[in-house]
PDB file of C-alpha atoms in Angstrom:
ATOM      1  CA  GLN A 296     127.265 105.747  85.080  1.00  0.00           C
ATOM      2  CA  GLY A 297     127.984 102.243  83.930  1.00  0.00           C
ATOM      3  CA  CYS A 298     127.844  99.029  85.888  1.00  0.00           C
ATOM      4  CA  THR A 299     130.731  98.748  88.336  1.00  0.00           C
ATOM      5  CA  GLN A 300     130.699  94.980  88.472  1.00  0.00           C
ATOM      6  CA  LYS A 301     130.139  92.113  86.086  1.00  0.00           C
ATOM      7  CA  TYR A 302     128.018  89.256  87.316  1.00  0.00           C
ATOM      8  CA  ILE A 303     126.915  85.790  86.304  1.00  0.00           C
ATOM      9  CA  VAL A 304     123.313  84.681  86.816  1.00  0.00           C
ATOM     10  CA  LYS A 305     123.289  81.279  88.506  1.00  0.00           C
ATOM     11  CA  ASN A 306     119.592  81.022  89.266  1.00  0.00           C
ATOM     12  CA  TYR A 307     117.390  82.377  86.499  1.00  0.00           C
ATOM     13  CA  PHE A 308     114.198  81.727  88.463  1.00  0.00           C
ATOM     14  CA  TYR A 309     115.192  84.148  91.217  1.00  0.00           C
ATOM     15  CA  TYR A 310     116.716  86.558  88.713  1.00  0.00           C
ATOM     16  CA  TYR A 311     113.560  86.977  86.636  1.00  0.00           C
ATOM     17  CA  LEU A 312     111.249  86.719  89.647  1.00  0.00           C
ATOM     18  CA  PHE A 313     112.901  89.635  91.424  1.00  0.00           C
ATOM     19  CA  LYS A 314     113.496  91.682  88.288  1.00  0.00           C
ATOM     20  CA  PHE A 315     109.763  91.369  87.615  1.00  0.00           C
ATOM     21  CA  SER A 316     108.945  92.112  91.263  1.00  0.00           C
ATOM     22  CA  ALA A 317     111.095  95.262  91.126  1.00  0.00           C
ATOM     23  CA  ALA A 318     109.024  96.478  88.171  1.00  0.00           C
ATOM     24  CA  LEU A 319     105.921  96.278  90.405  1.00  0.00           C
ATOM     25  CA  GLY A 320     107.211  99.370  92.222  1.00  0.00           C
ATOM     26  CA  GLU A 321     107.837 101.444  89.087  1.00  0.00           C
ATOM     27  CA  GLU A 322     105.893 103.564  86.587  1.00  0.00           C
ATOM     28  CA  ILE A 323     105.055 100.612  84.333  1.00  0.00           C
ATOM     29  CA  PHE A 324     103.007  99.138  87.196  1.00  0.00           C
ATOM     30  CA  TYR A 325     101.395 102.392  88.317  1.00  0.00           C
ATOM     31  CA  ILE A 326     100.301 103.332  84.817  1.00  0.00           C
ATOM     32  CA  THR A 327      98.654  99.938  84.265  1.00  0.00           C
ATOM     33  CA  PHE A 328      97.301  98.688  87.603  1.00  0.00           C
ATOM     34  CA  LEU A 329      95.808 101.910  88.972  1.00  0.00           C
ATOM     35  CA  PRO A 330      93.845 102.697  85.768  1.00  0.00           C
ATOM     36  CA  PHE A 331      92.843  99.030  85.484  1.00  0.00           C
ATOM     37  CA  THR A 332      91.301  99.254  88.939  1.00  0.00           C
ATOM     38  CA  TYR A 333      89.404 102.400  87.970  1.00  0.00           C
ATOM     39  CA  TRP A 334      88.106 101.023  84.678  1.00  0.00           C
ATOM     40  CA  ASN A 335      87.253  97.491  85.745  1.00  0.00           C
ATOM     41  CA  ILE A 336      86.800  97.129  89.490  1.00  0.00           C
ATOM     42  CA  ASP A 337      85.524 100.081  91.507  1.00  0.00           C
ATOM     43  CA  HIS A 338      85.962 103.849  91.369  1.00  0.00           C
ATOM     44  CA  SER A 339      85.972 104.210  95.138  1.00  0.00           C
ATOM     45  CA  VAL A 340      88.720 101.612  95.520  1.00  0.00           C
ATOM     46  CA  SER A 341      90.847 103.356  92.899  1.00  0.00           C
ATOM     47  CA  ARG A 342      90.341 106.771  94.500  1.00  0.00           C
ATOM     48  CA  ARG A 343      91.487 105.541  97.898  1.00  0.00           C
ATOM     49  CA  MET A 344      94.517 103.793  96.453  1.00  0.00           C
ATOM     50  CA  ILE A 345      95.612 106.894  94.551  1.00  0.00           C
ATOM     51  CA  ILE A 346      95.193 109.108  97.625  1.00  0.00           C
ATOM     52  CA  VAL A 347      97.313 106.778  99.767  1.00  0.00           C
ATOM     53  CA  TRP A 348      99.871 106.148  97.014  1.00  0.00           C
ATOM     54  CA  SER A 349     100.523 109.842  96.318  1.00  0.00           C
ATOM     55  CA  ILE A 350     100.861 110.809  99.996  1.00  0.00           C
ATOM     56  CA  VAL A 351     103.073 107.836 100.850  1.00  0.00           C
ATOM     57  CA  MET A 352     105.327 108.340  97.838  1.00  0.00           C
ATOM     58  CA  TYR A 353     105.759 112.072  98.451  1.00  0.00           C
ATOM     59  CA  ILE A 354     106.765 111.498 102.066  1.00  0.00           C
ATOM     60  CA  GLY A 355     109.111 108.679 101.031  1.00  0.00           C
ATOM     61  CA  GLN A 356     110.839 110.675  98.305  1.00  0.00           C
ATOM     62  CA  VAL A 357     111.282 113.747 100.505  1.00  0.00           C
ATOM     63  CA  SER A 358     112.576 111.591 103.366  1.00  0.00           C
ATOM     64  CA  LYS A 359     115.301 110.218 101.107  1.00  0.00           C
ATOM     65  CA  ASP A 360     116.644 113.661 100.278  1.00  0.00           C
ATOM     66  CA  ILE A 361     116.428 114.862 103.868  1.00  0.00           C
ATOM     67  CA  LEU A 362     118.074 111.829 105.484  1.00  0.00           C
ATOM     68  CA  LYS A 363     120.638 111.394 102.675  1.00  0.00           C
ATOM     69  CA  TRP A 364     121.508 107.811 103.599  1.00  0.00           C
ATOM     70  CA  PRO A 365     123.626 106.284 100.816  1.00  0.00           C
ATOM     71  CA  ARG A 366     122.688 103.142  98.932  1.00  0.00           C
ATOM     72  CA  PRO A 367     124.746  99.966  99.414  1.00  0.00           C
ATOM     73  CA  LEU A 368     128.315 100.253  98.130  1.00  0.00           C
ATOM     74  CA  SER A 369     129.202  98.449  94.928  1.00  0.00           C
ATOM     75  CA  PRO A 370     131.446  96.493  95.382  1.00  0.00           C
ATOM     76  CA  PRO A 371     130.825  94.410  97.440  1.00  0.00           C
ATOM     77  CA  VAL A 372     127.135  94.604  96.445  1.00  0.00           C
ATOM     78  CA  VAL A 373     126.313  93.825  92.827  1.00  0.00           C
ATOM     79  CA  LYS A 374     123.751  96.313  91.517  1.00  0.00           C
ATOM     80  CA  LEU A 375     121.407  95.107  88.802  1.00  0.00           C
ATOM     81  CA  GLU A 376     119.888  98.564  88.256  1.00  0.00           C
ATOM     82  CA  MET A 377     121.634 101.838  87.600  1.00  0.00           C
ATOM     83  CA  ARG A 378     118.903 104.411  86.916  1.00  0.00           C
ATOM     84  CA  THR A 379     118.150 104.985  90.611  1.00  0.00           C
ATOM     85  CA  ASN A 380     121.774 104.816  91.701  1.00  0.00           C
ATOM     86  CA  ALA A 381     121.890 108.628  91.998  1.00  0.00           C
ATOM     87  CA  GLU A 382     119.138 108.539  94.623  1.00  0.00           C
ATOM     88  CA  TYR A 383     119.612 108.022  98.331  1.00  0.00           C
ATOM     89  CA  GLY A 384     118.502 104.792  99.935  1.00  0.00           C
ATOM     90  CA  MET A 385     116.489 105.317 103.105  1.00  0.00           C
ATOM     91  CA  PRO A 386     113.569 104.653 102.984  1.00  0.00           C
ATOM     92  CA  SER A 387     112.923 102.303 100.074  1.00  0.00           C
ATOM     93  CA  THR A 388     110.072 103.895  98.118  1.00  0.00           C
ATOM     94  CA  HIS A 389     109.547 100.589  96.289  1.00  0.00           C
ATOM     95  CA  ALA A 390     108.799  99.013  99.670  1.00  0.00           C
ATOM     96  CA  MET A 391     106.589 101.948 100.617  1.00  0.00           C
ATOM     97  CA  ALA A 392     104.596 101.870  97.373  1.00  0.00           C
ATOM     98  CA  ALA A 393     104.162  98.088  97.426  1.00  0.00           C
ATOM     99  CA  THR A 394     102.947  98.138 101.030  1.00  0.00           C
ATOM    100  CA  ALA A 395     100.624 101.091 100.440  1.00  0.00           C
ATOM    101  CA  ILE A 396      99.064  99.802  97.222  1.00  0.00           C
ATOM    102  CA  SER A 397      98.654  96.158  98.229  1.00  0.00           C
ATOM    103  CA  PHE A 398      97.203  96.774 101.678  1.00  0.00           C
ATOM    104  CA  SER A 399      95.057  99.768 100.681  1.00  0.00           C
ATOM    105  CA  PHE A 400      93.573  97.616  97.906  1.00  0.00           C
ATOM    106  CA  PHE A 401      92.944  94.827 100.415  1.00  0.00           C
ATOM    107  CA  ILE A 402      91.365  97.130 102.998  1.00  0.00           C
ATOM    108  CA  ALA A 403      89.222  98.937 100.425  1.00  0.00           C
ATOM    109  CA  THR A 404      87.837  95.737  98.900  1.00  0.00           C
ATOM    110  CA  MET A 405      87.465  93.367 101.847  1.00  0.00           C
ATOM    111  CA  ASN A 406      84.063  94.776 102.849  1.00  0.00           C
ATOM    112  CA  GLN A 407      82.779  95.199  99.293  1.00  0.00           C
ATOM    113  CA  TYR A 408      83.578  91.825  97.742  1.00  0.00           C
ATOM    114  CA  LYS A 409      83.067  88.265  98.831  1.00  0.00           C
ATOM    115  CA  TYR A 410      86.449  86.595  99.159  1.00  0.00           C
ATOM    116  CA  PRO A 411      88.261  84.931 102.076  1.00  0.00           C
ATOM    117  CA  PHE A 412      89.866  87.465 104.411  1.00  0.00           C
ATOM    118  CA  GLU A 413      92.925  85.255 104.802  1.00  0.00           C
ATOM    119  CA  LEU A 414      93.374  85.023 101.027  1.00  0.00           C
ATOM    120  CA  GLY A 415      93.306  88.788 100.593  1.00  0.00           C
ATOM    121  CA  LEU A 416      95.693  89.340 103.480  1.00  0.00           C
ATOM    122  CA  ALA A 417      98.087  86.705 102.146  1.00  0.00           C
ATOM    123  CA  ALA A 418      97.998  88.194  98.645  1.00  0.00           C
ATOM    124  CA  ALA A 419      98.812  91.680  99.965  1.00  0.00           C
ATOM    125  CA  PHE A 420     101.619  90.282 102.106  1.00  0.00           C
ATOM    126  CA  VAL A 421     103.130  88.239  99.253  1.00  0.00           C
ATOM    127  CA  PHE A 422     102.964  91.169  96.825  1.00  0.00           C
ATOM    128  CA  SER A 423     104.665  93.616  99.186  1.00  0.00           C
ATOM    129  CA  THR A 424     107.219  91.024 100.311  1.00  0.00           C
ATOM    130  CA  LEU A 425     108.252  90.201  96.738  1.00  0.00           C
ATOM    131  CA  VAL A 426     108.830  93.861  95.947  1.00  0.00           C
ATOM    132  CA  CYS A 427     110.780  94.352  99.183  1.00  0.00           C
ATOM    133  CA  LEU A 428     112.979  91.314  98.524  1.00  0.00           C
ATOM    134  CA  SER A 429     113.596  92.471  94.956  1.00  0.00           C
ATOM    135  CA  ARG A 430     115.294  95.616  96.290  1.00  0.00           C
ATOM    136  CA  LEU A 431     117.726  93.461  98.238  1.00  0.00           C
ATOM    137  CA  TYR A 432     118.317  91.064  95.341  1.00  0.00           C
ATOM    138  CA  THR A 433     119.014  93.863  92.864  1.00  0.00           C
ATOM    139  CA  GLY A 434     121.434  95.489  95.322  1.00  0.00           C
ATOM    140  CA  MET A 435     119.566  98.786  95.490  1.00  0.00           C
ATOM    141  CA  HIS A 436     118.750  98.835  99.207  1.00  0.00           C
ATOM    142  CA  THR A 437     119.870  97.548 102.578  1.00  0.00           C
ATOM    143  CA  VAL A 438     117.612  95.487 104.831  1.00  0.00           C
ATOM    144  CA  LEU A 439     117.126  98.589 107.002  1.00  0.00           C
ATOM    145  CA  ASP A 440     116.010 100.655 103.985  1.00  0.00           C
ATOM    146  CA  VAL A 441     113.380  98.082 103.091  1.00  0.00           C
ATOM    147  CA  ILE A 442     112.102  97.504 106.620  1.00  0.00           C
ATOM    148  CA  GLY A 443     112.028 101.244 107.260  1.00  0.00           C
ATOM    149  CA  GLY A 444     110.064 101.880 104.059  1.00  0.00           C
ATOM    150  CA  ALA A 445     107.508  99.166 104.801  1.00  0.00           C
ATOM    151  CA  LEU A 446     107.004 100.343 108.394  1.00  0.00           C
ATOM    152  CA  ILE A 447     106.651 104.006 107.428  1.00  0.00           C
ATOM    153  CA  SER A 448     104.109 103.076 104.769  1.00  0.00           C
ATOM    154  CA  ALA A 449     102.172 100.892 107.214  1.00  0.00           C
ATOM    155  CA  ALA A 450     102.129 103.691 109.800  1.00  0.00           C
ATOM    156  CA  LEU A 451     100.864 106.206 107.229  1.00  0.00           C
ATOM    157  CA  LEU A 452      98.175 103.771 106.117  1.00  0.00           C
ATOM    158  CA  VAL A 453      97.002 103.374 109.716  1.00  0.00           C
ATOM    159  CA  LEU A 454      96.879 107.156 110.147  1.00  0.00           C
ATOM    160  CA  LEU A 455      95.074 107.780 106.847  1.00  0.00           C
ATOM    161  CA  TYR A 456      92.522 104.979 107.079  1.00  0.00           C
ATOM    162  CA  PRO A 457      90.150 106.718 109.566  1.00  0.00           C
ATOM    163  CA  ALA A 458      90.040 109.785 107.290  1.00  0.00           C
ATOM    164  CA  TRP A 459      89.552 107.899 103.988  1.00  0.00           C
ATOM    165  CA  ASP A 460      85.826 108.530 103.711  1.00  0.00           C
ATOM    166  CA  THR A 461      86.122 112.179 104.739  1.00  0.00           C
ATOM    167  CA  ILE A 462      88.939 112.890 102.277  1.00  0.00           C
ATOM    168  CA  ASP A 463      87.110 111.050  99.516  1.00  0.00           C
ATOM    169  CA  HIS A 464      83.896 112.990 100.154  1.00  0.00           C
ATOM    170  CA  LEU A 465      85.700 116.343 100.114  1.00  0.00           C
ATOM    171  CA  LEU A 466      87.574 115.539  96.911  1.00  0.00           C
ATOM    172  CA  LEU A 467      84.302 114.627  95.189  1.00  0.00           C
ATOM    173  CA  THR A 468      82.080 117.449  96.440  1.00  0.00           C
ATOM    174  CA  SER A 469      84.150 120.466  97.447  1.00  0.00           C
ATOM    175  CA  PRO A 470      84.061 123.331  94.900  1.00  0.00           C
ATOM    176  CA  PHE A 471      87.679 124.045  95.826  1.00  0.00           C
ATOM    177  CA  CYS A 472      88.867 120.537  94.923  1.00  0.00           C
ATOM    178  CA  PRO A 473      90.270 121.336  91.434  1.00  0.00           C
ATOM    179  CA  LEU A 474      92.180 124.380  92.701  1.00  0.00           C
ATOM    180  CA  PHE A 475      93.462 122.543  95.771  1.00  0.00           C
ATOM    181  CA  SER A 476      94.441 119.463  93.753  1.00  0.00           C
ATOM    182  CA  ILE A 477      96.573 121.522  91.364  1.00  0.00           C
ATOM    183  CA  VAL A 478      98.031 124.266  93.553  1.00  0.00           C
ATOM    184  CA  VAL A 479      99.133 122.185  96.559  1.00  0.00           C
ATOM    185  CA  PRO A 480     101.092 119.553  94.553  1.00  0.00           C
ATOM    186  CA  LEU A 481     102.711 122.295  92.442  1.00  0.00           C
ATOM    187  CA  VAL A 482     103.839 124.176  95.559  1.00  0.00           C
ATOM    188  CA  LEU A 483     105.268 120.939  96.980  1.00  0.00           C
ATOM    189  CA  CYS A 484     107.124 120.205  93.743  1.00  0.00           C
ATOM    190  CA  TYR A 485     108.629 123.687  93.407  1.00  0.00           C
ATOM    191  CA  ASN A 486     109.713 123.599  97.059  1.00  0.00           C
ATOM    192  CA  TYR A 487     111.210 120.112  96.913  1.00  0.00           C
ATOM    193  CA  PRO A 488     114.398 119.744  99.038  1.00  0.00           C
ATOM    194  CA  LYS A 489     117.454 120.925  97.102  1.00  0.00           C
ATOM    195  CA  LEU A 490     120.494 118.691  96.634  1.00  0.00           C
ATOM    196  CA  ASP A 491     124.101 119.470  95.738  1.00  0.00           C
ATOM    197  CA  TYR A 492     123.767 117.348  92.607  1.00  0.00           C
ATOM    198  CA  TYR A 493     120.957 116.232  90.333  1.00  0.00           C
ATOM    199  CA  SER A 494     118.806 113.343  91.501  1.00  0.00           C
ATOM    200  CA  PRO A 495     115.724 111.934  89.734  1.00  0.00           C
ATOM    201  CA  THR A 496     113.716 112.019  92.974  1.00  0.00           C
ATOM    202  CA  ARG A 497     112.280 115.496  92.304  1.00  0.00           C
ATOM    203  CA  GLY A 498     111.221 114.507  88.797  1.00  0.00           C
ATOM    204  CA  ASP A 499     109.725 111.215  89.983  1.00  0.00           C
ATOM    205  CA  THR A 500     107.856 113.007  92.770  1.00  0.00           C
ATOM    206  CA  THR A 501     106.494 115.551  90.301  1.00  0.00           C
ATOM    207  CA  THR A 502     105.339 112.705  88.059  1.00  0.00           C
ATOM    208  CA  ILE A 503     103.458 111.048  90.932  1.00  0.00           C
ATOM    209  CA  LEU A 504     101.869 114.244  92.249  1.00  0.00           C
ATOM    210  CA  GLY A 505     100.977 115.349  88.724  1.00  0.00           C
ATOM    211  CA  ALA A 506      99.245 112.069  87.927  1.00  0.00           C
ATOM    212  CA  ALA A 507      97.387 112.147  91.248  1.00  0.00           C
ATOM    213  CA  ALA A 508      96.367 115.781  90.688  1.00  0.00           C
ATOM    214  CA  GLY A 509      94.963 115.047  87.241  1.00  0.00           C
ATOM    215  CA  ALA A 510      93.139 111.964  88.497  1.00  0.00           C
ATOM    216  CA  THR A 511      91.668 113.873  91.443  1.00  0.00           C
ATOM    217  CA  VAL A 512      90.329 116.599  89.167  1.00  0.00           C
ATOM    218  CA  GLY A 513      88.886 113.826  87.014  1.00  0.00           C
ATOM    219  CA  PHE A 514      87.161 112.268  90.024  1.00  0.00           C
ATOM    220  CA  TRP A 515      85.621 115.643  90.863  1.00  0.00           C
ATOM    221  CA  LEU A 516      84.442 116.258  87.297  1.00  0.00           C
ATOM    222  CA  ASN A 517      82.895 112.802  87.080  1.00  0.00           C
ATOM    223  CA  ASN A 518      81.008 113.352  90.313  1.00  0.00           C
ATOM    224  CA  GLN A 519      79.808 116.828  89.290  1.00  0.00           C
ATOM    225  CA  TYR A 520      78.462 115.573  85.997  1.00  0.00           C
ATOM    226  CA  ALA A 521      77.099 112.300  87.392  1.00  0.00           C
ATOM    227  CA  ALA A 522      79.351 110.019  85.336  1.00  0.00           C
ATOM    228  CA  SER A 523      78.516 106.334  85.661  1.00  0.00           C
ATOM    229  CA  ALA A 524      80.673 104.458  88.128  1.00  0.00           C
ATOM    230  CA  HIS A 525      81.672 100.836  88.335  1.00  0.00           C
ATOM    231  CA  THR A 526      80.372  99.311  91.526  1.00  0.00           C
ATOM    232  CA  GLY A 527      82.264  96.081  91.278  1.00  0.00           C
ATOM    233  CA  THR A 528      79.955  94.202  88.927  1.00  0.00           C
ATOM    234  CA  SER A 529      82.647  94.070  86.259  1.00  0.00           C
ATOM    235  CA  VAL A 530      85.125  92.035  88.280  1.00  0.00           C
ATOM    236  CA  GLN A 531      84.414  89.956  91.352  1.00  0.00           C
ATOM    237  CA  PRO A 532      87.663  88.987  93.101  1.00  0.00           C
ATOM    238  CA  GLY A 533      87.746  85.335  94.009  1.00  0.00           C
ATOM    239  CA  LEU A 534      85.144  84.292  91.429  1.00  0.00           C
ATOM    240  CA  PRO A 535      85.884  82.865  87.990  1.00  0.00           C
ATOM    241  CA  LEU A 536      85.287  85.353  85.226  1.00  0.00           C
ATOM    242  CA  ALA A 537      82.896  84.493  82.446  1.00  0.00           C
ATOM    243  CA  SER A 538      84.499  84.589  79.032  1.00  0.00           C
ATOM    244  CA  SER A 539      82.309  87.485  77.876  1.00  0.00           C
ATOM    245  CA  THR A 540      83.180  89.498  80.979  1.00  0.00           C
ATOM    246  CA  MET A 541      86.872  88.857  80.445  1.00  0.00           C
ATOM    247  CA  VAL A 542      86.614  90.112  76.867  1.00  0.00           C
ATOM    248  CA  PHE A 543      85.082  93.390  78.091  1.00  0.00           C
ATOM    249  CA  VAL A 544      87.706  93.712  80.842  1.00  0.00           C
ATOM    250  CA  LEU A 545      90.572  93.238  78.394  1.00  0.00           C
ATOM    251  CA  ALA A 546      88.961  95.510  75.806  1.00  0.00           C
ATOM    252  CA  ARG A 547      88.543  98.305  78.364  1.00  0.00           C
ATOM    253  CA  PHE A 548      92.093  97.842  79.583  1.00  0.00           C
ATOM    254  CA  PHE A 549      93.892  97.796  76.224  1.00  0.00           C
ATOM    255  CA  THR A 550      91.772 100.602  74.790  1.00  0.00           C
ATOM    256  CA  GLY A 551      92.403 102.712  77.865  1.00  0.00           C
ATOM    257  CA  ILE A 552      96.128 102.016  78.045  1.00  0.00           C
ATOM    258  CA  LEU A 553      96.539 102.906  74.368  1.00  0.00           C
ATOM    259  CA  VAL A 554      94.828 106.252  74.930  1.00  0.00           C
ATOM    260  CA  VAL A 555      96.854 106.910  78.107  1.00  0.00           C
ATOM    261  CA  LEU A 556     100.170 106.159  76.376  1.00  0.00           C
ATOM    262  CA  LEU A 557      99.249 108.312  73.397  1.00  0.00           C
ATOM    263  CA  THR A 558      98.340 111.142  75.771  1.00  0.00           C
ATOM    264  CA  ARG A 559     101.665 110.816  77.566  1.00  0.00           C
ATOM    265  CA  TRP A 560     103.623 110.833  74.307  1.00  0.00           C
ATOM    266  CA  LEU A 561     101.694 113.791  72.883  1.00  0.00           C
ATOM    267  CA  MET A 562     101.873 115.905  76.042  1.00  0.00           C
ATOM    268  CA  LYS A 563     105.584 115.223  76.503  1.00  0.00           C
ATOM    269  CA  SER A 564     106.265 116.486  72.991  1.00  0.00           C
ATOM    270  CA  VAL A 565     103.989 119.530  73.257  1.00  0.00           C
ATOM    271  CA  VAL A 566     105.013 120.652  76.750  1.00  0.00           C
ATOM    272  CA  LEU A 567     108.717 120.108  76.137  1.00  0.00           C
ATOM    273  CA  GLY A 568     108.460 122.001  72.842  1.00  0.00           C
ATOM    274  CA  VAL A 569     106.759 124.951  74.552  1.00  0.00           C
ATOM    275  CA  LEU A 570     109.299 125.014  77.371  1.00  0.00           C
ATOM    276  CA  GLY A 571     112.176 124.685  74.904  1.00  0.00           C
ATOM    277  CA  TYR A 572     110.862 127.710  73.026  1.00  0.00           C
ATOM    278  CA  ARG A 573     110.351 129.651  76.269  1.00  0.00           C
ATOM    279  CA  TYR A 574     113.805 128.942  77.725  1.00  0.00           C
ATOM    280  CA  GLN A 575     115.691 128.586  74.430  1.00  0.00           C
ATOM    281  CA  PHE A 576     117.059 125.051  74.569  1.00  0.00           C
ATOM    282  CA  PRO A 577     116.869 122.111  72.129  1.00  0.00           C
ATOM    283  CA  MET A 578     114.521 119.267  73.053  1.00  0.00           C
ATOM    284  CA  GLY A 579     117.452 116.852  73.329  1.00  0.00           C
ATOM    285  CA  ASP A 580     119.305 118.952  75.937  1.00  0.00           C
ATOM    286  CA  LEU A 581     119.194 116.689  79.002  1.00  0.00           C
ATOM    287  CA  GLN A 582     120.835 119.225  81.314  1.00  0.00           C
ATOM    288  CA  ALA A 583     118.245 121.858  80.468  1.00  0.00           C
ATOM    289  CA  ARG A 584     115.420 119.413  81.091  1.00  0.00           C
ATOM    290  CA  ARG A 585     116.775 118.860  84.611  1.00  0.00           C
ATOM    291  CA  ARG A 586     116.433 122.519  85.590  1.00  0.00           C
ATOM    292  CA  LEU A 587     113.704 123.292  88.123  1.00  0.00           C
ATOM    293  CA  GLU A 588     111.834 125.712  85.869  1.00  0.00           C
ATOM    294  CA  VAL A 589     111.706 123.065  83.130  1.00  0.00           C
ATOM    295  CA  GLU A 590     111.447 119.709  84.915  1.00  0.00           C
ATOM    296  CA  VAL A 591     108.539 120.570  87.221  1.00  0.00           C
ATOM    297  CA  PRO A 592     106.111 122.018  84.642  1.00  0.00           C
ATOM    298  CA  TYR A 593     107.187 119.458  82.033  1.00  0.00           C
ATOM    299  CA  LYS A 594     106.407 116.455  84.200  1.00  0.00           C
ATOM    300  CA  PHE A 595     103.522 117.945  86.152  1.00  0.00           C
ATOM    301  CA  VAL A 596     101.533 119.056  83.109  1.00  0.00           C
ATOM    302  CA  THR A 597     102.292 115.853  81.208  1.00  0.00           C
ATOM    303  CA  TYR A 598     101.209 113.480  83.954  1.00  0.00           C
ATOM    304  CA  SER A 599      98.285 115.540  85.188  1.00  0.00           C
ATOM    305  CA  CYS A 600      96.929 115.227  81.643  1.00  0.00           C
ATOM    306  CA  VAL A 601      97.573 111.473  81.842  1.00  0.00           C
ATOM    307  CA  GLY A 602      95.617 111.261  85.112  1.00  0.00           C
ATOM    308  CA  LEU A 603      92.769 113.367  83.730  1.00  0.00           C
ATOM    309  CA  THR A 604      92.634 111.296  80.542  1.00  0.00           C
ATOM    310  CA  ALA A 605      92.528 108.015  82.462  1.00  0.00           C
ATOM    311  CA  THR A 606      89.640 109.126  84.682  1.00  0.00           C
ATOM    312  CA  VAL A 607      87.514 111.209  82.295  1.00  0.00           C
ATOM    313  CA  LEU A 608      88.271 110.679  78.616  1.00  0.00           C
ATOM    314  CA  VAL A 609      88.878 106.928  78.707  1.00  0.00           C
ATOM    315  CA  PRO A 610      85.556 106.121  80.500  1.00  0.00           C
ATOM    316  CA  LEU A 611      83.765 108.338  77.971  1.00  0.00           C
ATOM    317  CA  LEU A 612      85.458 106.404  75.173  1.00  0.00           C
ATOM    318  CA  HIS A 613      84.427 103.124  76.818  1.00  0.00           C
ATOM    319  CA  GLN A 614      80.817 104.316  76.820  1.00  0.00           C
ATOM    320  CA  LEU A 615      81.054 105.410  73.190  1.00  0.00           C
ATOM    321  CA  LEU A 616      82.426 102.014  72.174  1.00  0.00           C
ATOM    322  CA  GLY A 617      79.834 100.130  74.226  1.00  0.00           C
ATOM    323  CA  LEU A 618      82.404  98.641  76.586  1.00  0.00           C
ATOM    324  CA  MET A 619      80.762  99.672  79.857  1.00  0.00           C
TER     325      MET A 619
END
């Protein structure tokens, strides 16, 4: 589908601010910020964020396809994005993800690092608010969609917080963790609510659950084999970073991201090639790639390998290169 309306940008500050803010609720942010936290800040913080993020996003995506509330009509609304136009609107998963990630990061770090409570709370509020406002500015959601998403995410965070330590302990120590982490998300993906037409929500949900599954298995493997963990000495929020520390932080980040992106590219090609051979379709056949028996294994295997690479292989590479 093409754009239904032409528009003229009158305020480039707001335009680029909210276009950037909208990207903070998409894959480009998840694939950079969550690994960055794991490599440079604290493993326990990253684990808790990924647990909350995956649960919140699954519930948000499923809720969309159960409620089936349409997005704002265009016209009169001018939509600056078209990829998600095929999805339903309520609740806004951008709002849910931004609320979950920002406040789970704040809650997980406020007792481990020395920084003003008010500063952390304000930063979480500003981050989530910018993402929420970006969904209104880009014409992708109504005010009710955004408020509903933020409130649902906040409620889930309140419910999950008392069980954080218990869930984290089980995921690290239970011998059933790898099996549970793979089987449960796969069952959820294959039993995703069916729609009368194709929507990217099932594929996006599979991507999220796959990445979380791979990361969770990586957490378990690291704990079983006593992999070294960052305890926050690499980055201290609120304190100026020494130049040498910043060099190591950036080196770990760019090295890790390069490996993660290469893994994603390689696994996409390999898995899609295998599935194309199995179901007899060319790799460029978009309609075939949208079929349940293709889309779920394609995205789940690809992104579970991405999650596993980010949590196991990249830290090993950091150690080999002397970047720890």
